[in-house]
Structure formats: C-alpha cells, structure tokens
Amino acid sequence: MFDFEALSQAIPRQTVLCVGDLMLDEFVYGEVSRVSPEAPAPVIAVQRSETNIGGAGNVARNIAALGARCIFAGLVGEDEAGAKLKADLAREKLIEAVLVSDSSRPTTRKVRFVSEHFSTHMLRADWEQAVPASADVEQKLIDAILPQIARADIVLLSDYAKGVLTARVIRNIIDAAKKLGKRVIVDPKSANFAIYRGATLLTPNRKEFAEATRSRADTDLNIAGAAQDAMVLADCEAMLVTQSEHGMTLVARGGEAIHVPALPVKVRDVSGAGDTVAAVLALSLAAGADWETALRMANAAAAVAVGKKGTATVTPAELRRKILPHASLAAEEKIVPAGGDLDAHLAEWRRQGLRIGFTNGCFDILHPGHVKVLTAARRACDRLIVGLNSDASTKRLKGEGRPVQDEQARAEVLAALEAVDLVAIFEEDTPIELIAKVRPSVLVKGGDYTREQVVGHEIVEAAGGEVVLVDILAGHSTTSLVDRARGGKA
C-alpha cells in the first residue's frame, strides 16, 4: 500500500550523491512586440531575467527542496558563470558541493528567451564545450567522487553529455557503489546503454529510449519488449521511460510493465522536469519505496514541476497536494488559525484573476441549511473563504455550553467540503477585520439578514464588490439541534 506520509517522513533522512553536468540556466522573460526589420524574427521586449543552478545542479536543488541532503559533484570552468554557480551552491544549506575546476573549458551556460504571456520559448543560446573531460581532469573527478559514495544512501548520475560522465568516470562510480551495496540511478544521455552497465535503474525519455533500443517505443507493449532486451545489455534491474504528456512506463527485469498516465496539469515549462523525476525516484527508493510507489511519486512531482516557469523545484507540500485526495488535505492545507497568514493564498488567487468570496459563522453543528448557504456562496465566486468564530468568540455570541465542538473540529468539517477553499478562524465578535484583509469581491450571508445588517458590506461595496443574500432552508437551526440533543425544547 502507498503510505505517502511514512515515505515523506523518511525522505529527509536520506543523503544522495549526485554526479553530473552542472550548468547555469538563465531565463529572459518578455513580450513579443513586433517582427524585426533586419530579419524575419520576433523582437522580445525584455521585462526581467533570472538565473538558476541548472543541469545536474537542478537535480541537487530538487533533492534539497524535499528536505534531503545532497553531495553534488561536478565540473566548472574558471569564469564568471562558474563563480556564480559556486556561490549559489554555497548558499544551499542541504547541498555539499564537490567541484572540480577546468580552466580549459567554459562553464556550461544556457540562456532561454521566453514569451512571458504565452510561456513559449522563442530562442536558446548556449555557451558550452560538450567534449569529454581530459584525462587529468577525469582523474580529479574520480578522486573527488569515490570517497563520497560511502556517505550516501544512493547514487544518482545525471548525464547531460557535457563531459563529466565519461565512460571511465561512470565505470569507477558504478563499480565502487556496487562494492558498497549502494544502488545507482542513471538519467542517461548516451545511446549506448552498455556504458551504464551495472546501474540499478535507467530513466531515459522516450526519444532517448527509442534511439538506444532502435525501437518505435510508441506503445506500452513495444516499450516493455524493448526494455527487457536493453536491461540485459545494461545489466540493470529496471528501466523507466518518461513520455511527457503520455505518462511514464516502468519495466522491472523479468517483470511486467507498470504504466501511469500523466496527471492533468497546465504545462507552463518542461525545462528540468527530468531532473525532478530523477531526484524524486532516487529519494523514494532510498527511503524504502517499491518500484510502483517510486514511479507514482516521480509522476506527481513531474506534474508539479511542469506547472512552474523555468527549472523548478518541488516542495513536500506541493507533492503532498498532488498525491493525496483533496479531502485529506483539509486540516493542513485549508485551515488558517486565528492571526495566521492569508497572504500567500490571496496573492496567488489575485494573480490568477480569481473572484474571491467570503461568508462567516460559528458552524457549531453543520446542517443542511449551512450547506445550502456555502454551496450558493461558492457558485458566486471562484474561491470561497469561510470566516469561522473561534471558541471564545462563539461562547460570547451563543452563551455558556457553546460551542459544542471546538474550533479545530468545526474547521476540519468545513474544510472537508468541496465548496470551501479556505477556513480562516477569527477571535473577534465580528469578522470585520478579516473582511478588511481579504477584500472579497462577493460577501455572502443567509437571507435572514438584510444587506445593511451584513457585517462588512460597506468595505466590500466601496471596493466595487457585491453582497449576496441566500435564501435559508427553513426548519434547520444549530440552536434547535443542540436543544434536542440535550433533551430541551426545539
């Protein structure tokens, strides 16, 4: 059984040795304003730019983002880009960089020009020397890497064919890891899978797999057949073929193929998604996951990564939201305690141009009347925030013996409803301060109120919002329910 909670607790205890081609990723964002008069090419009006640790360094960043430790070994040139990468890696608390300098080559640098509005890559410019490391640099890499293997729980080779993972470096690492009983995951670039002989798992994409196996790789059945032959050649235990929007297929040696479809997501940028997959696979396997569990973890992580711009990392919270059923996220993801931070939720919803709605109450015992108001409120907006009176506030309003359920219990019941996007607990007698902070586009209450009686209507209407009154469902009252339960008169 897939126990995500246990796995997520085990992952931060792992250490991954990641070896591969380090590069500086730069993204220049702007809008396409016109076609250049000098050439038939678009002109981008640059608005902003950002740089990230890329290539195998992005694998290391993803490992660290999930709370695990990464020993990262790679190669840099003695130039400005190399200095920046060293400085950026030094700021990563969970990454220990073991870098070899090579004065004969530039640090690999990739600059992507991206249309901000459409998230479309218009052009990429590369600075690189994609040749194998020289014999002396190769030996320096081997000498730096081998002592680190004993310190790691698993080894990950991220091959971008830029010169670090030569056949000799690969052979030394895999042989040393096997002697120490360490599994080796390889994200391969070479079409000759035999150079990775003895690795535990290879993770080619469909294009790489088709080229290496000389197969069409167009169906799960074709992939499964070609993978069995390739695993004999590579002497590996399993092979995972990533297929972008078509999901992922994992084939264990001598076993049946496991296919998982891609999770539905709005794709913003596929840069570095393979790095995320490799990182999550390695961590999941190191933490004790079986093949299928590791596959499903990686598939969910890829869905998060491609929904972001640039070479992105994935956090435990994002992975949790993607994997677990929505209702199970209620307490942790949908409840903001009194005085808690609403800003992150509000900023993201406003950035997306969503219409925010608000309603409030004690909701001591949830009944059909409440549900009607909440569902009607959700129909009037894109995201619904429910202000919930705290225990002290409810007691002041309703008297001794109330609330029947404490605020956490009431919040969890509300948060489990599909109509509710966020529950915000407040201590005051009225939600006026909370409404001023949320600044909702629509304020909803039951029809037993008039517009003038709705707390916060002035704030909402002054900002161009509206007040919506929902007809209440007759015969339903929390007070009458409490009286009946206690043997009193309704």
GROMACS .gro file of C-alpha atoms in nm:
model
  490
    1MET     CA    1   0.000   0.000   0.000
    2PHE     CA    2   0.122   0.351  -0.087
    3ASP     CA    3   0.190   0.517   0.251
    4PHE     CA    4   0.278   0.870   0.146
    5GLU     CA    5   0.302   1.004   0.500
    6ALA     CA    6   0.558   0.744   0.608
    7LEU     CA    7   0.759   0.795   0.291
    8SER     CA    8   0.755   1.173   0.322
    9GLN     CA    9   0.893   1.143   0.675
   10ALA     CA   10   1.171   0.907   0.563
   11ILE     CA   11   1.287   1.116   0.266
   12PRO     CA   12   1.451   1.398   0.468
   13ARG     CA   13   1.672   1.138   0.639
   14GLN     CA   14   1.835   1.036   0.308
   15THR     CA   15   2.162   1.150   0.151
   16VAL     CA   16   2.205   1.134  -0.226
   17LEU     CA   17   2.538   1.152  -0.407
   18CYS     CA   18   2.456   1.328  -0.734
   19VAL     CA   19   2.721   1.342  -1.008
   20GLY     CA   20   2.673   1.514  -1.340
   21ASP     CA   21   2.699   1.813  -1.570
   22LEU     CA   22   2.649   2.144  -1.392
   23MET     CA   23   2.524   2.443  -1.586
   24LEU     CA   24   2.394   2.794  -1.534
   25ASP     CA   25   2.037   2.836  -1.656
   26GLU     CA   26   1.924   3.187  -1.740
   27PHE     CA   27   1.570   3.279  -1.839
   28VAL     CA   28   1.498   3.612  -2.007
   29TYR     CA   29   1.126   3.691  -1.998
   30GLY     CA   30   0.948   3.948  -2.210
   31GLU     CA   31   0.671   4.013  -2.459
   32VAL     CA   32   0.693   3.972  -2.833
   33SER     CA   33   0.629   4.325  -2.956
   34ARG     CA   34   0.695   4.309  -3.333
   35VAL     CA   35   0.888   4.137  -3.610
   36SER     CA   36   1.245   4.258  -3.656
   37PRO     CA   37   1.302   4.467  -3.973
   38GLU     CA   38   1.652   4.318  -4.008
   39ALA     CA   39   1.538   3.954  -4.016
   40PRO     CA   40   1.212   3.756  -4.009
   41ALA     CA   41   1.233   3.701  -3.634
   42PRO     CA   42   1.033   3.824  -3.335
   43VAL     CA   43   1.156   4.111  -3.120
   44ILE     CA   44   1.121   4.047  -2.745
   45ALA     CA   45   1.071   4.346  -2.518
   46VAL     CA   46   1.266   4.219  -2.215
   47GLN     CA   47   1.091   4.262  -1.880
   48ARG     CA   48   1.301   4.055  -1.639
   49SER     CA   49   1.557   3.777  -1.615
   50GLU     CA   50   1.654   3.516  -1.362
   51THR     CA   51   1.928   3.257  -1.321
   52ASN     CA   52   1.914   2.910  -1.167
   53ILE     CA   53   2.150   2.626  -1.090
   54GLY     CA   54   2.080   2.401  -1.387
   55GLY     CA   55   2.158   2.063  -1.537
   56ALA     CA   56   2.261   1.810  -1.274
   57GLY     CA   57   2.267   2.101  -1.030
   58ASN     CA   58   1.890   2.123  -1.067
   59VAL     CA   59   1.869   1.759  -0.959
   60ALA     CA   60   2.061   1.857  -0.645
   61ARG     CA   61   1.825   2.151  -0.588
   62ASN     CA   62   1.523   1.922  -0.612
   63ILE     CA   63   1.676   1.681  -0.361
   64ALA     CA   64   1.738   1.966  -0.118
   65ALA     CA   65   1.390   2.115  -0.176
   66LEU     CA   66   1.240   1.788  -0.049
   67GLY     CA   67   1.443   1.818   0.271
   68ALA     CA   68   1.713   1.559   0.197
   69ARG     CA   69   2.090   1.609   0.183
   70CYS     CA   70   2.280   1.607  -0.145
   71ILE     CA   71   2.651   1.566  -0.205
   72PHE     CA   72   2.695   1.714  -0.551
   73ALA     CA   73   2.999   1.651  -0.770
   74GLY     CA   74   3.054   1.829  -1.099
   75LEU     CA   75   3.277   2.042  -1.317
   76VAL     CA   76   3.304   2.420  -1.368
   77GLY     CA   77   3.522   2.647  -1.573
   78GLU     CA   78   3.729   2.925  -1.423
   79ASP     CA   79   3.496   3.201  -1.536
   80GLU     CA   80   3.215   3.429  -1.419
   81ALA     CA   81   2.944   3.167  -1.469
   82GLY     CA   82   3.147   2.913  -1.270
   83ALA     CA   83   3.199   3.160  -0.987
   84LYS     CA   84   2.827   3.233  -0.974
   85LEU     CA   85   2.741   2.863  -0.959
   86LYS     CA   86   2.989   2.808  -0.677
   87ALA     CA   87   2.839   3.097  -0.482
   88ASP     CA   88   2.482   2.982  -0.545
   89LEU     CA   89   2.560   2.626  -0.437
   90ALA     CA   90   2.735   2.753  -0.123
   91ARG     CA   91   2.406   2.919  -0.020
   92GLU     CA   92   2.219   2.589  -0.041
   93LYS     CA   93   2.232   2.453   0.315
   94LEU     CA   94   2.146   2.095   0.220
   95ILE     CA   95   2.386   2.074  -0.075
   96GLU     CA   96   2.754   1.994  -0.025
   97ALA     CA   97   2.935   2.081  -0.346
   98VAL     CA   98   3.246   1.889  -0.452
   99LEU     CA   99   3.351   2.076  -0.766
  100VAL     CA  100   3.650   2.029  -0.994
  101SER     CA  101   3.769   2.332  -1.193
  102ASP     CA  102   3.879   2.303  -1.554
  103SER     CA  103   4.049   2.612  -1.693
  104SER     CA  104   4.040   2.471  -2.046
  105ARG     CA  105   3.662   2.490  -2.084
  106PRO     CA  106   3.385   2.742  -2.020
  107THR     CA  107   3.119   2.669  -1.763
  108THR     CA  108   2.812   2.549  -1.949
  109ARG     CA  109   2.558   2.831  -1.971
  110LYS     CA  110   2.216   2.829  -2.136
  111VAL     CA  111   2.009   3.142  -2.192
  112ARG     CA  112   1.643   3.097  -2.287
  113PHE     CA  113   1.431   3.382  -2.422
  114VAL     CA  114   1.071   3.324  -2.319
  115SER     CA  115   0.743   3.494  -2.407
  116GLU     CA  116   0.607   3.592  -2.065
  117HIS     CA  117   0.243   3.583  -2.169
  118PHE     CA  118   0.244   3.252  -2.356
  119SER     CA  119   0.529   3.078  -2.166
  120THR     CA  120   0.675   2.997  -2.509
  121HIS     CA  121   1.049   2.952  -2.559
  122MET     CA  122   1.149   3.176  -2.850
  123LEU     CA  123   1.524   3.111  -2.859
  124ARG     CA  124   1.802   2.943  -2.662
  125ALA     CA  125   2.168   3.048  -2.670
  126ASP     CA  126   2.431   2.805  -2.535
  127TRP     CA  127   2.788   2.859  -2.419
  128GLU     CA  128   2.949   2.519  -2.378
  129GLN     CA  129   3.224   2.278  -2.474
  130ALA     CA  130   3.047   1.943  -2.496
  131VAL     CA  131   3.352   1.718  -2.505
  132PRO     CA  132   3.473   1.458  -2.251
  133ALA     CA  133   3.693   1.583  -1.971
  134SER     CA  134   4.066   1.547  -2.031
  135ALA     CA  135   4.247   1.255  -1.870
  136ASP     CA  136   4.388   1.461  -1.582
  137VAL     CA  137   4.054   1.631  -1.509
  138GLU     CA  138   3.884   1.292  -1.538
  139GLN     CA  139   4.116   1.154  -1.270
  140LYS     CA  140   4.049   1.455  -1.046
  141LEU     CA  141   3.677   1.385  -1.075
  142ILE     CA  142   3.722   1.017  -0.986
  143ASP     CA  143   3.945   1.103  -0.689
  144ALA     CA  144   3.690   1.358  -0.563
  145ILE     CA  145   3.383   1.139  -0.611
  146LEU     CA  146   3.479   0.790  -0.490
  147PRO     CA  147   3.535   0.885  -0.122
  148GLN     CA  148   3.181   1.032  -0.110
  149ILE     CA  149   3.000   0.710  -0.206
  150ALA     CA  150   3.020   0.555   0.141
  151ARG     CA  151   2.850   0.864   0.286
  152ALA     CA  152   2.545   0.835   0.058
  153ASP     CA  153   2.233   0.621   0.074
  154ILE     CA  154   2.202   0.614  -0.304
  155VAL     CA  155   2.398   0.740  -0.607
  156LEU     CA  156   2.242   0.938  -0.893
  157LEU     CA  157   2.421   1.006  -1.224
  158SER     CA  158   2.271   1.293  -1.424
  159ASP     CA  159   2.425   1.276  -1.771
  160TYR     CA  160   2.386   1.578  -1.999
  161ALA     CA  161   2.680   1.472  -2.222
  162LYS     CA  162   2.881   1.783  -2.140
  163GLY     CA  163   3.197   1.599  -2.034
  164VAL     CA  164   3.170   1.496  -1.668
  165LEU     CA  165   3.031   1.144  -1.702
  166THR     CA  166   3.291   0.988  -1.926
  167ALA     CA  167   3.290   0.610  -1.968
  168ARG     CA  168   3.578   0.582  -1.721
  169VAL     CA  169   3.413   0.804  -1.457
  170ILE     CA  170   3.086   0.611  -1.490
  171ARG     CA  171   3.262   0.276  -1.462
  172ASN     CA  172   3.455   0.376  -1.150
  173ILE     CA  173   3.143   0.510  -0.976
  174ILE     CA  174   2.915   0.215  -1.054
  175ASP     CA  175   3.178  -0.045  -0.962
  176ALA     CA  176   3.260   0.131  -0.633
  177ALA     CA  177   2.892   0.175  -0.548
  178LYS     CA  178   2.816  -0.193  -0.610
  179LYS     CA  179   3.100  -0.298  -0.382
  180LEU     CA  180   2.947  -0.086  -0.106
  181GLY     CA  181   2.592  -0.213  -0.174
  182LYS     CA  182   2.469   0.128  -0.296
  183ARG     CA  183   2.207   0.150  -0.568
  184VAL     CA  184   2.280   0.368  -0.871
  185ILE     CA  185   2.014   0.562  -1.065
  186VAL     CA  186   2.115   0.696  -1.408
  187ASP     CA  187   1.944   0.964  -1.613
  188PRO     CA  188   2.126   0.871  -1.935
  189LYS     CA  189   2.228   1.069  -2.239
  190SER     CA  190   2.437   0.816  -2.429
  191ALA     CA  191   2.251   0.593  -2.676
  192ASN     CA  192   2.491   0.316  -2.572
  193PHE     CA  193   2.325   0.191  -2.254
  194ALA     CA  194   2.611  -0.059  -2.209
  195ILE     CA  195   2.836   0.215  -2.064
  196TYR     CA  196   2.596   0.229  -1.765
  197ARG     CA  197   2.628  -0.148  -1.712
  198GLY     CA  198   2.556  -0.249  -1.354
  199ALA     CA  199   2.339   0.050  -1.263
  200THR     CA  200   2.016  -0.020  -1.075
  201LEU     CA  201   1.776   0.191  -1.281
  202LEU     CA  202   1.798   0.387  -1.607
  203THR     CA  203   1.549   0.671  -1.674
  204PRO     CA  204   1.562   0.768  -2.045
  205ASN     CA  205   1.290   0.974  -2.208
  206ARG     CA  206   1.102   0.816  -2.497
  207LYS     CA  207   1.323   0.972  -2.766
  208GLU     CA  208   1.643   0.858  -2.591
  209PHE     CA  209   1.498   0.512  -2.535
  210ALA     CA  210   1.390   0.474  -2.899
  211GLU     CA  211   1.735   0.575  -3.023
  212ALA     CA  212   1.918   0.346  -2.781
  213THR     CA  213   1.697   0.042  -2.849
  214ARG     CA  214   1.629   0.117  -3.219
  215SER     CA  215   1.262   0.062  -3.146
  216ARG     CA  216   0.949   0.266  -3.220
  217ALA     CA  217   0.863   0.295  -2.849
  218ASP     CA  218   0.513   0.402  -2.949
  219THR     CA  219   0.310   0.173  -2.721
  220ASP     CA  220   0.349   0.038  -2.370
  221LEU     CA  221   0.383  -0.311  -2.518
  222ASN     CA  222   0.666  -0.204  -2.751
  223ILE     CA  223   0.842  -0.025  -2.469
  224ALA     CA  224   0.813  -0.326  -2.239
  225GLY     CA  225   0.961  -0.563  -2.500
  226ALA     CA  226   1.249  -0.335  -2.597
  227ALA     CA  227   1.322  -0.257  -2.230
  228GLN     CA  228   1.375  -0.623  -2.141
  229ASP     CA  229   1.643  -0.652  -2.411
  230ALA     CA  230   1.802  -0.322  -2.311
  231MET     CA  231   1.819  -0.428  -1.944
  232VAL     CA  232   2.014  -0.738  -2.039
  233LEU     CA  233   2.261  -0.518  -2.227
  234ALA     CA  234   2.287  -0.269  -1.940
  235ASP     CA  235   2.268  -0.535  -1.667
  236CYS     CA  236   2.025  -0.317  -1.472
  237GLU     CA  237   1.728  -0.407  -1.254
  238ALA     CA  238   1.472  -0.174  -1.408
  239MET     CA  239   1.412   0.090  -1.671
  240LEU     CA  240   1.177   0.384  -1.656
  241VAL     CA  241   1.075   0.555  -1.980
  242THR     CA  242   0.930   0.905  -1.940
  243GLN     CA  243   0.681   1.003  -2.211
  244SER     CA  244   0.589   1.365  -2.134
  245GLU     CA  245   0.209   1.407  -2.160
  246HIS     CA  246   0.171   1.031  -2.211
  247GLY     CA  247   0.296   0.948  -1.861
  248MET     CA  248   0.566   0.705  -1.756
  249THR     CA  249   0.633   0.335  -1.804
  250LEU     CA  250   0.850   0.134  -1.566
  251VAL     CA  251   0.970  -0.213  -1.655
  252ALA     CA  252   1.144  -0.432  -1.397
  253ARG     CA  253   1.375  -0.702  -1.528
  254GLY     CA  254   1.172  -1.017  -1.578
  255GLY     CA  255   0.856  -0.841  -1.461
  256GLU     CA  256   0.554  -0.674  -1.614
  257ALA     CA  257   0.544  -0.311  -1.719
  258ILE     CA  258   0.377  -0.056  -1.492
  259HIS     CA  259   0.232   0.247  -1.669
  260VAL     CA  260   0.100   0.560  -1.502
  261PRO     CA  261  -0.071   0.834  -1.707
  262ALA     CA  262   0.043   1.193  -1.674
  263LEU     CA  263  -0.159   1.388  -1.418
  264PRO     CA  264  -0.375   1.666  -1.565
  265VAL     CA  265  -0.193   1.997  -1.537
  266LYS     CA  266  -0.149   2.322  -1.728
  267VAL     CA  267   0.202   2.294  -1.867
  268ARG     CA  268   0.400   2.617  -1.831
  269ASP     CA  269   0.758   2.497  -1.887
  270VAL     CA  270   0.908   2.149  -1.927
  271SER     CA  271   1.266   2.267  -1.860
  272GLY     CA  272   1.423   2.049  -1.592
  273ALA     CA  273   1.124   1.817  -1.544
  274GLY     CA  274   1.354   1.517  -1.598
  275ASP     CA  275   1.576   1.644  -1.317
  276THR     CA  276   1.279   1.645  -1.083
  277VAL     CA  277   1.183   1.291  -1.184
  278ALA     CA  278   1.536   1.161  -1.123
  279ALA     CA  279   1.561   1.331  -0.785
  280VAL     CA  280   1.227   1.200  -0.658
  281LEU     CA  281   1.294   0.848  -0.786
  282ALA     CA  282   1.630   0.836  -0.609
  283LEU     CA  283   1.491   0.970  -0.281
  284SER     CA  284   1.186   0.743  -0.286
  285LEU     CA  285   1.394   0.431  -0.349
  286ALA     CA  286   1.650   0.533  -0.087
  287ALA     CA  287   1.364   0.581   0.161
  288GLY     CA  288   1.240   0.225   0.103
  289ALA     CA  289   0.970   0.267  -0.162
  290ASP     CA  290   0.898  -0.013  -0.408
  291TRP     CA  291   0.911   0.042  -0.784
  292GLU     CA  292   0.547   0.138  -0.828
  293THR     CA  293   0.544   0.378  -0.534
  294ALA     CA  294   0.862   0.549  -0.655
  295LEU     CA  295   0.708   0.574  -1.002
  296ARG     CA  296   0.390   0.738  -0.873
  297MET     CA  297   0.590   0.981  -0.660
  298ALA     CA  298   0.801   1.082  -0.959
  299ASN     CA  299   0.496   1.119  -1.183
  300ALA     CA  300   0.328   1.352  -0.934
  301ALA     CA  301   0.648   1.555  -0.892
  302ALA     CA  302   0.679   1.597  -1.269
  303ALA     CA  303   0.323   1.734  -1.281
  304VAL     CA  304   0.416   1.997  -1.023
  305ALA     CA  305   0.742   2.090  -1.199
  306VAL     CA  306   0.595   2.145  -1.547
  307GLY     CA  307   0.331   2.374  -1.396
  308LYS     CA  308   0.605   2.621  -1.300
  309LYS     CA  309   0.826   2.853  -1.501
  310GLY     CA  310   1.194   2.777  -1.556
  311THR     CA  311   1.399   2.500  -1.399
  312ALA     CA  312   1.179   2.450  -1.096
  313THR     CA  313   1.197   2.254  -0.773
  314VAL     CA  314   0.918   2.074  -0.591
  315THR     CA  315   0.841   2.109  -0.219
  316PRO     CA  316   0.699   1.840   0.010
  317ALA     CA  317   0.375   2.038   0.045
  318GLU     CA  318   0.331   2.061  -0.334
  319LEU     CA  319   0.397   1.691  -0.374
  320ARG     CA  320   0.154   1.612  -0.096
  321ARG     CA  321  -0.122   1.819  -0.259
  322LYS     CA  322  -0.067   1.646  -0.591
  323ILE     CA  323  -0.071   1.290  -0.448
  324LEU     CA  324  -0.324   1.283  -0.167
  325PRO     CA  325  -0.702   1.311  -0.213
  326HIS     CA  326  -0.827   1.665  -0.173
  327ALA     CA  327  -1.033   1.592   0.139
  328SER     CA  328  -0.730   1.453   0.324
  329LEU     CA  329  -0.557   1.789   0.283
  330ALA     CA  330  -0.829   1.977   0.469
  331ALA     CA  331  -0.668   2.037   0.806
  332GLU     CA  332  -0.318   2.117   0.686
  333GLU     CA  333  -0.385   2.295   0.359
  334LYS     CA  334  -0.723   2.466   0.401
  335ILE     CA  335  -0.729   2.598   0.759
  336VAL     CA  336  -0.567   2.924   0.871
  337PRO     CA  337  -0.562   2.970   1.251
  338ALA     CA  338  -0.652   3.299   1.415
  339GLY     CA  339  -0.380   3.550   1.333
  340GLY     CA  340  -0.242   3.317   1.063
  341ASP     CA  341  -0.104   3.420   0.727
  342LEU     CA  342  -0.362   3.451   0.450
  343ASP     CA  343  -0.135   3.648   0.219
  344ALA     CA  344   0.012   3.360   0.019
  345HIS     CA  345  -0.334   3.225  -0.070
  346LEU     CA  346  -0.475   3.568  -0.151
  347ALA     CA  347  -0.175   3.674  -0.360
  348GLU     CA  348  -0.188   3.361  -0.576
  349TRP     CA  349  -0.564   3.383  -0.630
  350ARG     CA  350  -0.540   3.750  -0.721
  351ARG     CA  351  -0.250   3.684  -0.954
  352GLN     CA  352  -0.474   3.436  -1.136
  353GLY     CA  353  -0.751   3.695  -1.155
  354LEU     CA  354  -0.990   3.482  -0.947
  355ARG     CA  355  -1.309   3.618  -0.785
  356ILE     CA  356  -1.280   3.574  -0.407
  357GLY     CA  357  -1.591   3.520  -0.199
  358PHE     CA  358  -1.643   3.536   0.180
  359THR     CA  359  -1.901   3.417   0.428
  360ASN     CA  360  -1.882   3.354   0.800
  361GLY     CA  361  -2.042   3.192   1.102
  362CYS     CA  362  -1.994   2.965   1.403
  363PHE     CA  363  -2.096   2.644   1.222
  364ASP     CA  364  -2.118   2.463   1.555
  365ILE     CA  365  -2.314   2.168   1.416
  366LEU     CA  366  -2.309   2.164   1.039
  367HIS     CA  367  -2.659   2.111   0.895
  368PRO     CA  368  -2.831   2.130   0.551
  369GLY     CA  369  -2.905   2.500   0.597
  370HIS     CA  370  -2.533   2.570   0.629
  371VAL     CA  371  -2.453   2.353   0.329
  372LYS     CA  372  -2.706   2.541   0.114
  373VAL     CA  373  -2.551   2.878   0.201
  374LEU     CA  374  -2.197   2.750   0.144
  375THR     CA  375  -2.271   2.592  -0.194
  376ALA     CA  376  -2.461   2.901  -0.306
  377ALA     CA  377  -2.169   3.118  -0.191
  378ARG     CA  378  -1.923   2.906  -0.390
  379ARG     CA  379  -2.135   2.943  -0.703
  380ALA     CA  380  -2.096   3.319  -0.674
  381CYS     CA  381  -1.715   3.315  -0.676
  382ASP     CA  382  -1.404   3.126  -0.787
  383ARG     CA  383  -1.259   3.076  -0.438
  384LEU     CA  384  -1.458   3.078  -0.111
  385ILE     CA  385  -1.313   3.178   0.224
  386VAL     CA  386  -1.519   3.091   0.532
  387GLY     CA  387  -1.459   3.303   0.840
  388LEU     CA  388  -1.506   3.085   1.150
  389ASN     CA  389  -1.566   3.222   1.501
  390SER     CA  390  -1.312   3.090   1.749
  391ASP     CA  391  -1.424   2.904   2.061
  392ALA     CA  392  -1.402   3.219   2.275
  393SER     CA  393  -1.587   3.425   2.015
  394THR     CA  394  -1.862   3.160   1.982
  395LYS     CA  395  -1.908   3.142   2.358
  396ARG     CA  396  -1.953   3.520   2.379
  397LEU     CA  397  -2.212   3.512   2.100
  398LYS     CA  398  -2.401   3.193   2.189
  399GLY     CA  399  -2.361   3.169   2.565
  400GLU     CA  400  -2.245   2.902   2.809
  401GLY     CA  401  -2.229   2.547   2.675
  402ARG     CA  402  -2.135   2.662   2.329
  403PRO     CA  403  -1.963   2.574   2.111
  404VAL     CA  404  -2.049   2.206   2.121
  405GLN     CA  405  -1.742   2.130   1.904
  406ASP     CA  406  -1.410   2.308   1.941
  407GLU     CA  407  -1.280   2.534   1.664
  408GLN     CA  408  -1.041   2.276   1.517
  409ALA     CA  409  -1.320   2.019   1.481
  410ARG     CA  410  -1.553   2.275   1.326
  411ALA     CA  411  -1.279   2.395   1.090
  412GLU     CA  412  -1.195   2.042   0.975
  413VAL     CA  413  -1.559   1.963   0.895
  414LEU     CA  414  -1.591   2.285   0.692
  415ALA     CA  415  -1.260   2.232   0.515
  416ALA     CA  416  -1.364   1.884   0.402
  417LEU     CA  417  -1.646   2.039   0.196
  418GLU     CA  418  -1.571   2.078  -0.174
  419ALA     CA  419  -1.739   2.420  -0.175
  420VAL     CA  420  -1.492   2.559   0.079
  421ASP     CA  421  -1.146   2.665  -0.037
  422LEU     CA  422  -1.016   2.812   0.288
  423VAL     CA  423  -1.129   2.836   0.653
  424ALA     CA  424  -0.998   3.137   0.846
  425ILE     CA  425  -1.054   3.137   1.223
  426PHE     CA  426  -1.103   3.476   1.392
  427GLU     CA  427  -1.112   3.574   1.761
  428GLU     CA  428  -1.324   3.889   1.740
  429ASP     CA  429  -1.702   3.903   1.778
  430THR     CA  430  -1.740   4.005   1.413
  431PRO     CA  431  -1.528   3.926   1.106
  432ILE     CA  432  -1.485   4.293   1.013
  433GLU     CA  433  -1.102   4.285   1.041
  434LEU     CA  434  -1.084   3.963   0.843
  435ILE     CA  435  -1.306   4.106   0.568
  436ALA     CA  436  -1.088   4.419   0.551
  437LYS     CA  437  -0.786   4.194   0.498
  438VAL     CA  438  -0.946   3.960   0.244
  439ARG     CA  439  -1.121   4.237   0.046
  440PRO     CA  440  -1.359   3.988  -0.117
  441SER     CA  441  -1.536   4.054  -0.445
  442VAL     CA  442  -1.853   3.898  -0.306
  443LEU     CA  443  -1.984   3.880   0.052
  444VAL     CA  444  -2.247   3.610   0.117
  445LYS     CA  445  -2.492   3.564   0.407
  446GLY     CA  446  -2.822   3.389   0.466
  447GLY     CA  447  -3.146   3.558   0.367
  448ASP     CA  448  -3.245   3.610   0.732
  449TYR     CA  449  -3.016   3.916   0.716
  450THR     CA  450  -3.075   4.240   0.528
  451ARG     CA  451  -2.794   4.395   0.325
  452GLU     CA  452  -2.745   4.665   0.588
  453GLN     CA  453  -2.715   4.402   0.863
  454VAL     CA  454  -2.432   4.212   0.691
  455VAL     CA  455  -2.105   4.293   0.866
  456GLY     CA  456  -1.852   4.432   0.621
  457HIS     CA  457  -2.093   4.528   0.343
  458GLU     CA  458  -1.957   4.885   0.339
  459ILE     CA  459  -1.599   4.762   0.285
  460VAL     CA  460  -1.694   4.524   0.005
  461GLU     CA  461  -1.925   4.764  -0.180
  462ALA     CA  462  -1.679   5.053  -0.151
  463ALA     CA  463  -1.425   4.838  -0.336
  464GLY     CA  464  -1.672   4.755  -0.613
  465GLY     CA  465  -1.783   4.418  -0.471
  466GLU     CA  466  -2.133   4.294  -0.401
  467VAL     CA  467  -2.337   4.146  -0.118
  468VAL     CA  468  -2.534   3.831  -0.197
  469LEU     CA  469  -2.815   3.707   0.028
  470VAL     CA  470  -2.905   3.338   0.001
  471ASP     CA  471  -3.250   3.206   0.091
  472ILE     CA  472  -3.220   2.999   0.407
  473LEU     CA  473  -3.355   2.648   0.440
  474ALA     CA  474  -3.650   2.656   0.682
  475GLY     CA  475  -3.654   2.420   0.978
  476HIS     CA  476  -3.279   2.399   1.030
  477SER     CA  477  -3.107   2.568   1.321
  478THR     CA  478  -2.799   2.479   1.523
  479THR     CA  479  -2.966   2.603   1.842
  480SER     CA  480  -3.268   2.375   1.791
  481LEU     CA  481  -3.037   2.080   1.717
  482VAL     CA  482  -2.843   2.143   2.037
  483ASP     CA  483  -3.165   2.174   2.239
  484ARG     CA  484  -3.300   1.846   2.102
  485ALA     CA  485  -2.969   1.667   2.168
  486ARG     CA  486  -2.975   1.791   2.528
  487GLY     CA  487  -3.338   1.698   2.581
  488GLY     CA  488  -3.472   2.050   2.576
  489LYS     CA  489  -3.748   2.203   2.364
  490ALA     CA  490  -3.680   2.290   1.998
   0.00000   0.00000   0.00000
